[in-house]
Amino acid sequence: MTHGRQAVCQRSELSGGQFVEFTLGNGHDRQNERSGFIFEREGNLYAYLNHCPHLGIELNWMPGRFMDPDNCFIQCANHAALFIPENGECIAGPCQGEALTPLEVTDDSGTILVRLPE
Ligand code: FES
């Protein structure tokens, strides 16, 4: 961990639109662990907490599967809310107008670091 940041994957793992899931925490306090996911889209990296604003539960049922069938929006597997990948805003579904929690991402020579949320 560096200055509140945690290494979550290598940049090469995100090629081809792969989503990588990770757990953020200090390794000692499981209650404060947060799960998240990261992906690359048109050369930019985006990471969010894996936490649907509708019910506060994880978005996906299948490992690494977050996108809708058209690969346009992040889709919650629970009640099909749709989120804009680039900013996390919910544009359809029971939490329309709310948003996923974005995480700050840094690429440190190919190692991807994510800042722990407050
Ligand atoms: S829990 Fe995500 S849409 Fe209901």
Coordinates of C-alpha atoms and ligand atoms in Angstrom, one line a residue:
M1 CA 0.0 0.0 0.0
T2 CA 1.3 3.4 -0.9
H3 CA -0.3 6.6 0.5
G4 CA -3.7 5.0 0.8
R5 CA -3.4 3.3 -2.5
Q6 CA -3.4 -0.4 -3.1
A7 CA -2.1 -2.3 -6.1
V8 CA -5.1 -4.2 -7.7
C9 CA -3.8 -5.7 -11.0
Q10 CA -1.4 -5.2 -13.9
R11 CA -2.5 -3.0 -16.8
S12 CA -2.0 -6.0 -19.1
E13 CA -4.8 -7.9 -17.3
L14 CA -7.3 -5.2 -18.5
S15 CA -6.7 -5.7 -22.2
G16 CA -9.6 -6.8 -24.4
G17 CA -12.2 -5.2 -22.1
Q18 CA -11.6 -7.5 -19.2
F19 CA -13.0 -6.5 -15.8
V20 CA -10.9 -7.2 -12.8
E21 CA -12.5 -7.4 -9.3
F22 CA -10.5 -6.6 -6.2
T23 CA -10.9 -6.1 -2.4
L24 CA -9.7 -3.0 -0.7
G25 CA -8.7 -3.1 2.9
N26 CA -5.8 -3.2 5.3
G27 CA -5.8 -7.0 5.6
H28 CA -6.6 -6.8 9.3
D29 CA -10.1 -5.6 9.5
R30 CA -12.5 -7.6 7.3
Q31 CA -15.5 -5.5 8.3
N32 CA -13.9 -2.5 6.6
E33 CA -13.1 -4.3 3.4
R34 CA -14.7 -3.0 0.2
S35 CA -14.9 -4.7 -3.1
G36 CA -14.5 -3.0 -6.4
F37 CA -13.9 -3.5 -10.0
I38 CA -11.8 -1.9 -12.7
F39 CA -11.8 -1.9 -16.5
E40 CA -10.4 -0.1 -19.5
R41 CA -12.5 1.7 -22.1
E42 CA -11.1 3.5 -25.1
G43 CA -7.7 3.7 -23.4
N44 CA -9.0 5.1 -20.1
L45 CA -9.2 3.3 -16.8
Y46 CA -12.3 3.4 -14.6
A47 CA -12.8 1.8 -11.1
Y48 CA -15.9 1.8 -8.9
L49 CA -16.9 0.2 -5.7
N50 CA -18.9 -3.0 -6.4
H51 CA -21.9 -1.5 -4.6
C52 CA -25.2 -0.9 -6.3
P53 CA -26.9 2.4 -5.0
H54 CA -30.3 0.7 -5.1
L55 CA -29.8 -1.9 -2.3
G56 CA -26.1 -1.5 -1.5
I57 CA -25.3 -5.0 -2.7
E58 CA -22.8 -6.2 -5.3
L59 CA -23.7 -5.6 -8.9
N60 CA -22.6 -8.8 -10.5
W61 CA -23.5 -12.5 -10.0
M62 CA -20.8 -13.9 -12.4
P63 CA -17.1 -13.1 -11.8
G64 CA -15.9 -10.3 -14.0
R65 CA -19.3 -9.8 -15.7
F66 CA -20.6 -6.3 -15.4
M67 CA -21.7 -5.1 -18.8
D68 CA -25.1 -5.3 -20.5
P69 CA -25.6 -7.7 -23.4
D70 CA -24.8 -4.8 -25.9
N71 CA -21.6 -4.0 -24.0
C72 CA -22.7 -0.4 -23.7
F73 CA -23.6 0.0 -20.0
I74 CA -22.7 -1.5 -16.7
Q75 CA -25.7 -3.4 -15.7
C76 CA -26.7 -4.5 -12.2
A77 CA -27.5 -8.2 -12.2
N78 CA -30.1 -7.8 -9.4
H79 CA -32.7 -5.4 -10.9
A80 CA -31.0 -4.4 -14.2
A81 CA -30.1 -0.8 -13.4
L82 CA -27.9 0.6 -16.1
F83 CA -24.8 2.8 -15.4
I84 CA -22.7 4.9 -17.8
P85 CA -19.2 3.3 -17.7
E86 CA -17.4 6.6 -17.9
N87 CA -19.0 8.3 -14.9
G88 CA -21.0 5.6 -13.1
E89 CA -24.3 7.6 -13.4
C90 CA -27.4 5.4 -13.3
I91 CA -29.6 6.2 -16.4
A92 CA -32.3 3.5 -16.0
G93 CA -33.6 1.3 -13.3
P94 CA -34.7 1.7 -9.6
C95 CA -31.7 3.9 -8.7
Q96 CA -31.9 6.2 -11.7
G97 CA -30.2 9.5 -11.0
E98 CA -27.8 8.0 -8.4
A99 CA -24.3 6.8 -9.2
L100 CA -21.7 4.2 -8.5
T101 CA -18.8 5.4 -6.3
P102 CA -15.7 6.1 -8.4
L103 CA -12.3 5.2 -7.2
E104 CA -9.1 7.1 -8.1
V105 CA -6.9 5.1 -10.3
T106 CA -3.1 5.4 -11.0
D107 CA -1.0 3.5 -13.5
D108 CA 2.5 3.2 -12.0
S109 CA 4.5 1.7 -14.8
G110 CA 1.9 -0.9 -15.6
T111 CA 0.9 -1.7 -12.0
I112 CA -2.6 -0.3 -11.3
L113 CA -3.2 1.3 -8.0
V114 CA -6.5 2.3 -6.6
R115 CA -7.0 4.8 -3.7
L116 CA -8.9 3.5 -0.7
P117 CA -12.2 5.2 -0.2
E118 CA -12.6 7.4 2.9
Ligands
FES1 S1 -29.6 -3.9 -6.4 FE1 -28.9 -3.0 -8.3 S2 -30.7 -2.5 -9.3 FE2 -31.4 -3.3 -7.5

